[in-house]
mmCIF file of C-alpha atoms in Angstrom:
data_model
loop_
_atom_site.group_PDB
_atom_site.id
_atom_site.type_symbol
_atom_site.label_atom_id
_atom_site.label_comp_id
_atom_site.label_asym_id
_atom_site.label_seq_id
_atom_site.Cartn_x
_atom_site.Cartn_y
_atom_site.Cartn_z
ATOM 1 C CA MET A 1 3.054 13.160 -17.237
ATOM 2 C CA SER A 2 0.249 9.967 -16.694
ATOM 3 C CA SER A 3 2.421 7.677 -17.276
ATOM 4 C CA GLY A 4 3.381 7.111 -13.655
ATOM 5 C CA ALA A 5 7.110 7.427 -14.396
ATOM 6 C CA THR A 6 7.504 10.314 -13.336
ATOM 7 C CA SER A 7 10.377 11.655 -11.440
ATOM 8 C CA VAL A 8 11.749 7.174 -11.054
ATOM 9 C CA THR A 9 15.309 6.292 -10.621
ATOM 10 C CA CYS A 10 17.082 3.154 -11.628
ATOM 11 C CA PRO A 11 17.345 1.245 -8.783
ATOM 12 C CA VAL A 12 21.082 -0.149 -9.828
ATOM 13 C CA CYS A 13 22.431 4.164 -10.330
ATOM 14 C CA GLU A 14 20.028 5.657 -9.353
ATOM 15 C CA GLN A 15 20.301 8.433 -11.725
ATOM 16 C CA PRO A 16 16.802 8.834 -13.355
ATOM 17 C CA LEU A 17 14.647 5.933 -15.664
ATOM 18 C CA GLY A 18 12.906 7.129 -18.869
ATOM 19 C CA TYR A 19 10.014 5.433 -21.168
ATOM 20 C CA THR A 20 12.335 3.978 -24.261
ATOM 21 C CA GLY A 21 10.680 2.131 -27.596
ATOM 22 C CA THR A 22 7.153 1.286 -26.926
ATOM 23 C CA PRO A 23 5.558 3.834 -24.393
ATOM 24 C CA GLY A 24 4.945 1.537 -21.403
ATOM 25 C CA ARG A 25 7.231 -0.285 -21.844
ATOM 26 C CA THR A 26 10.889 0.111 -21.130
ATOM 27 C CA LEU A 27 12.871 2.099 -18.977
ATOM 28 C CA SER A 28 16.638 2.751 -19.292
ATOM 29 C CA CYS A 29 18.539 5.241 -17.548
ATOM 30 C CA ASP A 30 21.836 7.142 -19.393
ATOM 31 C CA ALA A 31 24.119 4.924 -17.658
ATOM 32 C CA GLY A 32 22.188 1.606 -20.745
ATOM 33 C CA HIS A 33 20.351 0.235 -17.315
ATOM 34 C CA ARG A 34 17.297 -1.300 -18.666
ATOM 35 C CA PHE A 35 13.665 -3.029 -17.814
ATOM 36 C CA ASP A 36 11.332 -4.047 -19.387
ATOM 37 C CA ALA A 37 7.705 -4.286 -18.423
ATOM 38 C CA ALA A 38 6.022 -8.425 -17.947
ATOM 39 C CA LYS A 39 3.205 -8.203 -20.117
ATOM 40 C CA GLN A 40 0.250 -7.713 -17.089
ATOM 41 C CA GLY A 41 2.203 -4.053 -17.145
ATOM 42 C CA TYR A 42 4.544 -4.011 -13.504
ATOM 43 C CA PHE A 43 7.883 -3.545 -13.846
ATOM 44 C CA ASN A 44 10.362 -6.159 -11.311
ATOM 45 C CA PHE A 45 13.799 -3.663 -9.755
ATOM 46 C CA LEU A 46 14.275 -6.545 -7.756
ATOM 47 C CA THR A 47 17.175 -7.844 -10.074
ATOM 48 C CA GLY A 48 20.105 -9.954 -8.116
ATOM 49 C CA LYS A 49 18.839 -10.987 -4.977
ATOM 50 C CA GLY A 50 16.442 -10.057 -5.218
ATOM 51 C CA THR A 51 14.390 -10.193 -1.162
ATOM 52 C CA ASN A 52 14.157 -11.675 2.306
ATOM 53 C CA PHE A 53 10.421 -11.285 2.527
ATOM 54 C CA LEU A 54 7.718 -13.238 1.940
ATOM 55 C CA GLU A 55 6.097 -11.752 -1.216
ATOM 56 C CA ASP A 56 1.997 -12.143 -0.801
ATOM 57 C CA THR A 57 0.538 -15.550 -3.448
ATOM 58 C CA SER A 58 -1.184 -14.903 -6.101
ATOM 59 C CA ALA A 59 -4.595 -16.452 -4.374
ATOM 60 C CA MET A 60 -3.854 -14.547 -1.636
ATOM 61 C CA VAL A 61 -3.541 -11.573 -3.932
ATOM 62 C CA GLN A 62 -6.726 -12.416 -5.558
ATOM 63 C CA ALA A 63 -8.946 -13.250 -1.604
ATOM 64 C CA ARG A 64 -7.638 -9.932 -1.011
ATOM 65 C CA ASP A 65 -9.043 -7.737 -4.139
ATOM 66 C CA ALA A 66 -12.823 -9.644 -3.460
ATOM 67 C CA PHE A 67 -12.566 -8.437 -0.649
ATOM 68 C CA GLN A 68 -11.962 -5.256 -1.706
ATOM 69 C CA ALA A 69 -14.152 -5.270 -4.098
ATOM 70 C CA LYS A 70 -17.623 -5.780 -2.114
ATOM 71 C CA GLY A 71 -16.350 -2.678 -0.066
ATOM 72 C CA HIS A 72 -15.728 -3.656 3.248
ATOM 73 C CA TYR A 73 -13.004 -1.055 3.369
ATOM 74 C CA GLU A 74 -14.585 1.527 1.436
ATOM 75 C CA PRO A 75 -14.703 4.005 4.243
ATOM 76 C CA LEU A 76 -10.943 4.013 4.970
ATOM 77 C CA ALA A 77 -10.088 4.852 1.078
ATOM 78 C CA LEU A 78 -12.853 8.282 1.304
ATOM 79 C CA VAL A 79 -11.277 9.473 4.631
ATOM 80 C CA LEU A 80 -7.485 8.488 3.112
ATOM 81 C CA SER A 81 -9.461 10.936 0.407
ATOM 82 C CA GLN A 82 -10.611 13.176 2.118
ATOM 83 C CA LEU A 83 -7.403 13.997 4.473
ATOM 84 C CA ILE A 84 -5.066 14.520 1.317
ATOM 85 C CA ASN A 85 -7.758 16.534 -0.426
ATOM 86 C CA SER A 86 -7.643 18.591 2.586
ATOM 87 C CA HIS A 87 -3.914 18.440 3.166
ATOM 88 C CA HIS A 88 -2.691 18.710 -0.815
ATOM 89 C CA HIS A 89 -4.324 22.120 -2.651
ATOM 90 C CA GLY A 90 -2.076 22.423 -5.623
ATOM 91 C CA SER A 91 -2.865 21.331 -9.242
ATOM 92 C CA SER A 92 -0.524 18.265 -9.674
ATOM 93 C CA LEU A 93 -0.104 15.686 -7.378
ATOM 94 C CA ASP A 94 2.382 13.433 -7.293
ATOM 95 C CA VAL A 95 1.502 10.396 -4.886
ATOM 96 C CA LEU A 96 3.819 7.098 -3.859
ATOM 97 C CA ASP A 97 2.517 4.421 -2.340
ATOM 98 C CA ALA A 98 5.151 2.278 -0.545
ATOM 99 C CA GLY A 99 3.409 -1.271 -0.179
ATOM 100 C CA ALA A 100 0.571 -0.626 -2.558
ATOM 101 C CA GLY A 101 -0.640 -3.933 -2.363
ATOM 102 C CA THR A 102 -3.569 -4.328 -5.534
ATOM 103 C CA GLY A 103 -3.520 -0.404 -5.256
ATOM 104 C CA TYR A 104 -7.226 -0.406 -4.252
ATOM 105 C CA TYR A 105 -6.469 2.988 -1.777
ATOM 106 C CA LEU A 106 -4.549 4.452 -4.353
ATOM 107 C CA ALA A 107 -7.404 4.083 -7.004
ATOM 108 C CA ARG A 108 -10.097 5.817 -4.915
ATOM 109 C CA ILE A 109 -7.219 8.940 -3.982
ATOM 110 C CA LEU A 110 -6.196 9.408 -7.904
ATOM 111 C CA GLU A 111 -9.764 8.898 -8.898
ATOM 112 C CA HIS A 112 -10.760 11.083 -5.534
ATOM 113 C CA SER A 113 -8.549 14.594 -6.068
ATOM 114 C CA PRO A 114 -9.439 17.511 -8.147
ATOM 115 C CA ALA A 115 -5.668 18.105 -9.201
ATOM 116 C CA ASP A 116 -5.591 18.482 -13.036
ATOM 117 C CA GLU A 117 -1.976 16.146 -12.759
ATOM 118 C CA ARG A 118 -1.780 13.647 -11.496
ATOM 119 C CA ASP A 119 1.262 10.130 -10.801
ATOM 120 C CA ALA A 120 1.433 7.413 -8.672
ATOM 121 C CA LEU A 121 4.064 5.064 -8.128
ATOM 122 C CA ALA A 122 3.195 1.277 -6.391
ATOM 123 C CA LEU A 123 6.100 -0.330 -4.619
ATOM 124 C CA ASP A 124 5.388 -3.791 -3.238
ATOM 125 C CA ILE A 125 6.958 -6.754 -3.694
ATOM 126 C CA SER A 126 5.144 -9.093 -4.704
ATOM 127 C CA ARG A 127 4.364 -9.157 -8.183
ATOM 128 C CA PHE A 128 0.300 -10.492 -8.276
ATOM 129 C CA ALA A 129 -1.092 -7.923 -6.745
ATOM 130 C CA MET A 130 1.758 -5.595 -8.668
ATOM 131 C CA ARG A 131 -0.296 -7.481 -12.605
ATOM 132 C CA ARG A 132 -4.378 -5.412 -10.390
ATOM 133 C CA ALA A 133 -2.314 -2.755 -9.195
ATOM 134 C CA ALA A 134 -0.389 -1.877 -12.854
ATOM 135 C CA LYS A 135 -4.413 -1.617 -13.754
ATOM 136 C CA VAL A 136 -4.904 1.995 -11.880
ATOM 137 C CA PRO A 137 -4.756 4.733 -13.659
ATOM 138 C CA SER A 138 -1.627 7.699 -14.533
ATOM 139 C CA THR A 139 0.260 4.868 -11.952
ATOM 140 C CA LEU A 140 3.517 2.774 -12.890
ATOM 141 C CA ALA A 141 2.997 -0.507 -10.757
ATOM 142 C CA VAL A 142 6.659 -1.400 -9.201
ATOM 143 C CA VAL A 143 7.298 -4.753 -7.646
ATOM 144 C CA TRP A 144 10.550 -3.463 -4.290
ATOM 145 C CA ASP A 145 10.953 -3.800 -1.580
ATOM 146 C CA VAL A 146 10.093 -0.488 0.891
ATOM 147 C CA TRP A 147 12.887 -1.194 2.983
ATOM 148 C CA ARG A 148 15.476 -0.284 1.052
ATOM 149 C CA LYS A 149 16.607 2.982 -1.199
ATOM 150 C CA LEU A 150 13.047 3.665 -3.070
ATOM 151 C CA PRO A 151 13.525 4.301 -6.778
ATOM 152 C CA THR A 152 12.142 7.868 -6.563
ATOM 153 C CA ALA A 153 14.376 11.341 -6.564
ATOM 154 C CA ASP A 154 14.137 13.415 -4.156
ATOM 155 C CA ARG A 155 11.756 16.110 -3.095
ATOM 156 C CA SER A 156 10.332 14.963 -6.545
ATOM 157 C CA ARG A 157 5.646 13.728 -3.938
ATOM 158 C CA ASP A 158 3.831 15.408 -2.538
ATOM 159 C CA VAL A 159 2.458 11.918 -0.625
ATOM 160 C CA VAL A 160 2.755 8.892 0.385
ATOM 161 C CA LEU A 161 0.566 6.437 1.199
ATOM 162 C CA ASN A 162 1.979 3.329 3.450
ATOM 163 C CA CYS A 163 -0.944 1.638 4.370
ATOM 164 C CA PHE A 164 -0.210 -1.762 6.344
ATOM 165 C CA ALA A 165 2.809 -2.097 5.015
ATOM 166 C CA PRO A 166 6.900 -1.427 6.420
ATOM 167 C CA HIS A 167 7.764 1.565 7.542
ATOM 168 C CA ASN A 168 10.530 3.672 6.727
ATOM 169 C CA PRO A 169 10.401 6.854 7.675
ATOM 170 C CA ALA A 170 14.043 8.486 6.475
ATOM 171 C CA GLU A 171 13.091 7.175 2.921
ATOM 172 C CA PHE A 172 8.888 8.341 2.772
ATOM 173 C CA GLN A 173 11.088 12.428 4.300
ATOM 174 C CA ARG A 174 13.637 12.046 2.051
ATOM 175 C CA VAL A 175 11.201 11.891 -1.273
ATOM 176 C CA LEU A 176 8.795 13.717 -0.146
ATOM 177 C CA ARG A 177 8.470 17.513 -1.066
ATOM 178 C CA PRO A 178 8.168 20.457 1.914
ATOM 179 C CA GLY A 179 5.472 19.977 3.170
ATOM 180 C CA GLY A 180 4.402 16.497 1.600
ATOM 181 C CA ILE A 181 1.762 14.736 4.014
ATOM 182 C CA CYS A 182 3.001 10.359 5.094
ATOM 183 C CA ILE A 183 -0.278 8.849 6.412
ATOM 184 C CA VAL A 184 0.263 5.472 8.214
ATOM 185 C CA VAL A 185 -2.887 2.724 8.010
ATOM 186 C CA THR A 186 -2.717 -0.035 11.074
ATOM 187 C CA GLY A 187 -4.717 -2.323 12.193
ATOM 188 C CA GLU A 188 -6.379 -0.760 15.547
ATOM 189 C CA PRO A 189 -6.610 -3.227 19.226
ATOM 190 C CA GLU A 190 -9.902 -4.235 18.344
ATOM 191 C CA HIS A 191 -9.034 -5.026 14.733
ATOM 192 C CA LEU A 192 -11.328 -7.807 13.851
ATOM 193 C CA ASN A 193 -11.284 -9.019 16.981
ATOM 194 C CA GLU A 194 -14.819 -10.973 16.980
ATOM 195 C CA VAL A 195 -13.114 -13.744 14.134
ATOM 196 C CA ILE A 196 -8.946 -13.832 14.611
ATOM 197 C CA GLU A 197 -8.797 -16.119 17.849
ATOM 198 C CA PRO A 198 -11.480 -18.610 15.420
ATOM 199 C CA LEU A 199 -9.811 -18.202 11.768
ATOM 200 C CA GLY A 200 -6.327 -17.837 13.871
ATOM 201 C CA MET A 201 -5.156 -15.211 12.550
ATOM 202 C CA LEU A 202 -2.611 -13.143 13.760
ATOM 203 C CA SER A 203 -3.757 -9.315 16.612
ATOM 204 C CA VAL A 204 -2.226 -6.598 15.823
ATOM 205 C CA ALA A 205 0.119 -5.588 19.338
ATOM 206 C CA PRO A 206 -1.006 -2.932 20.724
ATOM 207 C CA GLY A 207 0.616 0.478 21.509
ATOM 208 C CA LYS A 208 1.899 0.562 17.717
ATOM 209 C CA GLN A 209 1.052 4.702 18.199
ATOM 210 C CA ALA A 210 3.161 6.546 20.708
ATOM 211 C CA ALA A 211 6.386 4.285 19.020
ATOM 212 C CA LEU A 212 5.111 5.586 15.593
ATOM 213 C CA ILE A 213 5.331 8.873 16.028
ATOM 214 C CA GLU A 214 8.073 8.620 17.854
ATOM 215 C CA LYS A 215 9.664 6.932 14.696
ATOM 216 C CA PHE A 216 8.518 8.961 12.401
ATOM 217 C CA ASP A 217 9.628 12.114 14.711
ATOM 218 C CA ALA A 218 13.354 10.768 15.438
ATOM 219 C CA GLU A 219 13.412 11.204 11.071
ATOM 220 C CA GLY A 220 12.487 15.285 10.676
ATOM 221 C CA PHE A 221 7.680 14.380 10.435
ATOM 222 C CA ARG A 222 5.954 16.378 12.042
ATOM 223 C CA HIS A 223 3.412 15.322 13.422
ATOM 224 C CA LEU A 224 -0.105 15.961 11.351
ATOM 225 C CA GLU A 225 -3.106 13.946 13.394
ATOM 226 C CA SER A 226 -3.838 10.288 13.996
ATOM 227 C CA THR A 227 -7.996 9.084 13.270
ATOM 228 C CA LYS A 228 -9.581 6.779 14.745
ATOM 229 C CA LEU A 229 -12.127 4.872 11.945
ATOM 230 C CA SER A 230 -13.755 1.979 13.769
ATOM 231 C CA TYR A 231 -17.083 0.358 12.024
ATOM 232 C CA ARG A 232 -18.993 -2.823 11.343
ATOM 233 C CA MET A 233 -18.514 -5.309 8.801
ATOM 234 C CA ASN A 234 -21.163 -7.702 8.002
ATOM 235 C CA LEU A 235 -19.362 -10.936 6.582
ATOM 236 C CA ASN A 236 -20.454 -13.634 5.072
ATOM 237 C CA THR A 237 -18.260 -17.263 4.729
ATOM 238 C CA ASP A 238 -17.181 -15.845 1.863
ATOM 239 C CA ASP A 239 -16.113 -13.188 2.738
ATOM 240 C CA LEU A 240 -14.341 -15.336 6.218
ATOM 241 C CA PHE A 241 -12.469 -16.791 4.790
ATOM 242 C CA GLN A 242 -10.972 -13.735 2.210
ATOM 243 C CA LEU A 243 -10.388 -12.007 4.976
ATOM 244 C CA ALA A 244 -8.402 -14.204 6.900
ATOM 245 C CA PHE A 245 -6.232 -14.875 4.113
ATOM 246 C CA MET A 246 -5.892 -11.833 2.672
ATOM 247 C CA GLY A 247 -3.273 -10.703 4.991
ATOM 248 C CA PRO A 248 0.375 -12.029 6.868
ATOM 249 C CA SER A 249 -1.880 -15.097 7.987
ATOM 250 C CA GLY A 250 -2.381 -16.240 4.846
ATOM 251 C CA HIS A 251 1.160 -17.047 4.507
ATOM 252 C CA HIS A 252 1.067 -20.147 7.074
ATOM 253 C CA LEU A 253 -3.215 -21.084 7.028
ATOM 254 C CA SER A 254 -4.103 -23.938 5.178
ATOM 255 C CA PRO A 255 -7.451 -22.721 2.848
ATOM 256 C CA GLU A 256 -9.577 -26.362 2.525
ATOM 257 C CA LEU A 257 -9.105 -25.628 6.844
ATOM 258 C CA LEU A 258 -10.085 -21.766 6.474
ATOM 259 C CA HIS A 259 -12.816 -22.635 4.456
ATOM 260 C CA GLN A 260 -14.533 -25.031 6.753
ATOM 261 C CA GLN A 261 -13.183 -23.501 10.010
ATOM 262 C CA ALA A 262 -15.569 -20.714 7.939
ATOM 263 C CA VAL A 263 -18.615 -21.890 7.414
ATOM 264 C CA GLU A 264 -18.937 -23.276 10.998
ATOM 265 C CA LEU A 265 -18.511 -19.964 12.621
ATOM 266 C CA GLY A 266 -20.638 -18.477 9.797
ATOM 267 C CA ASP A 267 -21.998 -15.064 9.635
ATOM 268 C CA GLN A 268 -20.727 -13.176 10.957
ATOM 269 C CA ALA A 269 -20.891 -8.401 12.552
ATOM 270 C CA VAL A 270 -17.207 -7.625 12.265
ATOM 271 C CA THR A 271 -15.188 -4.472 14.313
ATOM 272 C CA ALA A 272 -13.048 -2.873 10.987
ATOM 273 C CA SER A 273 -10.645 -0.341 13.610
ATOM 274 C CA PHE A 274 -7.802 1.594 11.340
ATOM 275 C CA GLY A 275 -6.032 3.707 12.862
ATOM 276 C CA VAL A 276 -4.675 6.335 9.959
ATOM 277 C CA HIS A 277 -2.048 8.828 11.575
ATOM 278 C CA ALA A 278 -1.078 11.488 9.378
ATOM 279 C CA PHE A 279 2.850 13.152 9.380
ATOM 280 C CA VAL A 280 4.537 16.746 7.066
ATOM 281 C CA THR A 281 7.649 17.361 6.317
ATOM 282 C CA GLN A 282 9.264 20.124 7.971
ATOM 283 C CA GLY A 283 11.111 23.171 5.756
#
């Protein structure tokens, strides 16, 4: 199946969801719960009280999309694809992207996978991000809070991708098949250090790797490997604005002031530094 709806479960009663009516437009379960796609193709499962967390705004997502489109983070996307392809060799690939954003990394993983069948579920609390993720082939894009029980069946996924997003290892363990891989991407302490202070961005706290490994170990994962990926990016003033505005800092930065600061800073060589952490389920 290439609809992206394989093994998706109802957020209300946890029964399986399937398409009814016009293909790709309505999901429903046997209990009668029904979810209609927005006109942009994504589904919103955050019914009722929604979530207490702030979603990335339309402007923030637009900045991220523009920055990613220039390929500045393409080396990371390639590392993720290579890691998954070296670990997973089945004829089908089922991916859950927890905190998917625009679906940039997910799209490249699916594109570079040699699997004959590919199916992905992209989750993010931002409606504006899910509008873009819904365009990724073989992907169901759903507005959802990854701190909650994930809307996919037990042992239904080969890969969980968790890039710069909240970690929910208990749920990642539940949804992965035996021997499945969870890949967590974090920023290293030196990530963007040339521009964090002048652009008013949030810095990365040191010592995260040890805490991350301990957290996943407590939920039954085995730490497979951690790789550090670092390189230099040549960024112009537009890139600098997009870089600062697309992340968590975008919730409190003034775009007008940030534009001015980026222009004053001028073109910069900036360090990109990521920690890529792979964990496998046991049993």
